[in-house]
């Protein structure tokens, strides 16, 4: 009976010891997955942060490459308007060309030439040169303005042109047309012709 009690005690101790070992093992097993999950969660979070950073860089890169839409068209429209203003007000190129033509006329005309010939060579040709240079600026303004206005037809569909770009381009075209008409009229002596010398 004492042996049975010892056996029972051993069995009980063995069972209890086994239960304790299982509890320890279970506790360790339960703790290990939590640690692994936590480490895995941290790794996933870091990977997600890296992916988010790469995605942001990927989104920013095309915008930097593409630039702001309409910048080139806007600049061209402003250039067109500027050329139109220059065609009407004059430029240093026209001034130098006219002065050179005056000098050539003075050198090529003898003092014994008629007054009409002297006026034409010294003044008339210089004025025609000024009109020619102004006409070239007006033509450039007209061409650049028209190119800006028709550019959306050849660009990406669904991207409308900004209203201010159209307005400035139309201003350049209008100034170009006016400058071109005035230049042709002056060059052909329709307006501001040479005074009569008779």
Tab-separated table of C-alpha atoms in Angstrom, residues 1 10 15-16 20 35 39 47 62-63 68 81 84 86 93 107 109 121 133 151 154 160 166 183 185 189:
chain	number	residue	atom	x	y	z
A	1	UNK	CA	0.000	0.000	0.000
A	10	UNK	CA	5.296	9.581	-8.359
A	15	UNK	CA	1.838	14.297	-13.913
A	16	UNK	CA	2.315	17.509	-12.091
A	20	UNK	CA	4.451	22.125	-15.249
A	35	UNK	CA	7.767	37.986	-30.510
A	39	UNK	CA	9.212	41.375	-35.393
A	47	UNK	CA	8.769	47.577	-45.931
A	62	UNK	CA	7.168	62.145	-63.732
A	63	UNK	CA	5.865	65.543	-62.627
A	68	UNK	CA	4.067	72.346	-65.326
A	81	UNK	CA	2.868	89.659	-78.014
A	84	UNK	CA	4.044	92.429	-82.044
A	86	UNK	CA	8.333	95.692	-81.192
A	93	UNK	CA	17.885	96.490	-85.191
A	107	UNK	CA	28.221	107.667	-99.907
A	109	UNK	CA	24.962	109.809	-104.098
A	121	UNK	CA	18.747	107.544	-101.385
A	133	UNK	CA	12.552	95.205	-90.266
A	151	UNK	CA	-0.855	73.715	-80.667
A	154	UNK	CA	-1.685	68.435	-82.040
A	160	UNK	CA	-7.540	72.329	-72.686
A	166	UNK	CA	-5.168	82.071	-75.645
A	183	UNK	CA	4.956	97.794	-92.649
A	185	UNK	CA	1.863	100.205	-96.405
A	189	UNK	CA	4.736	104.361	-99.796
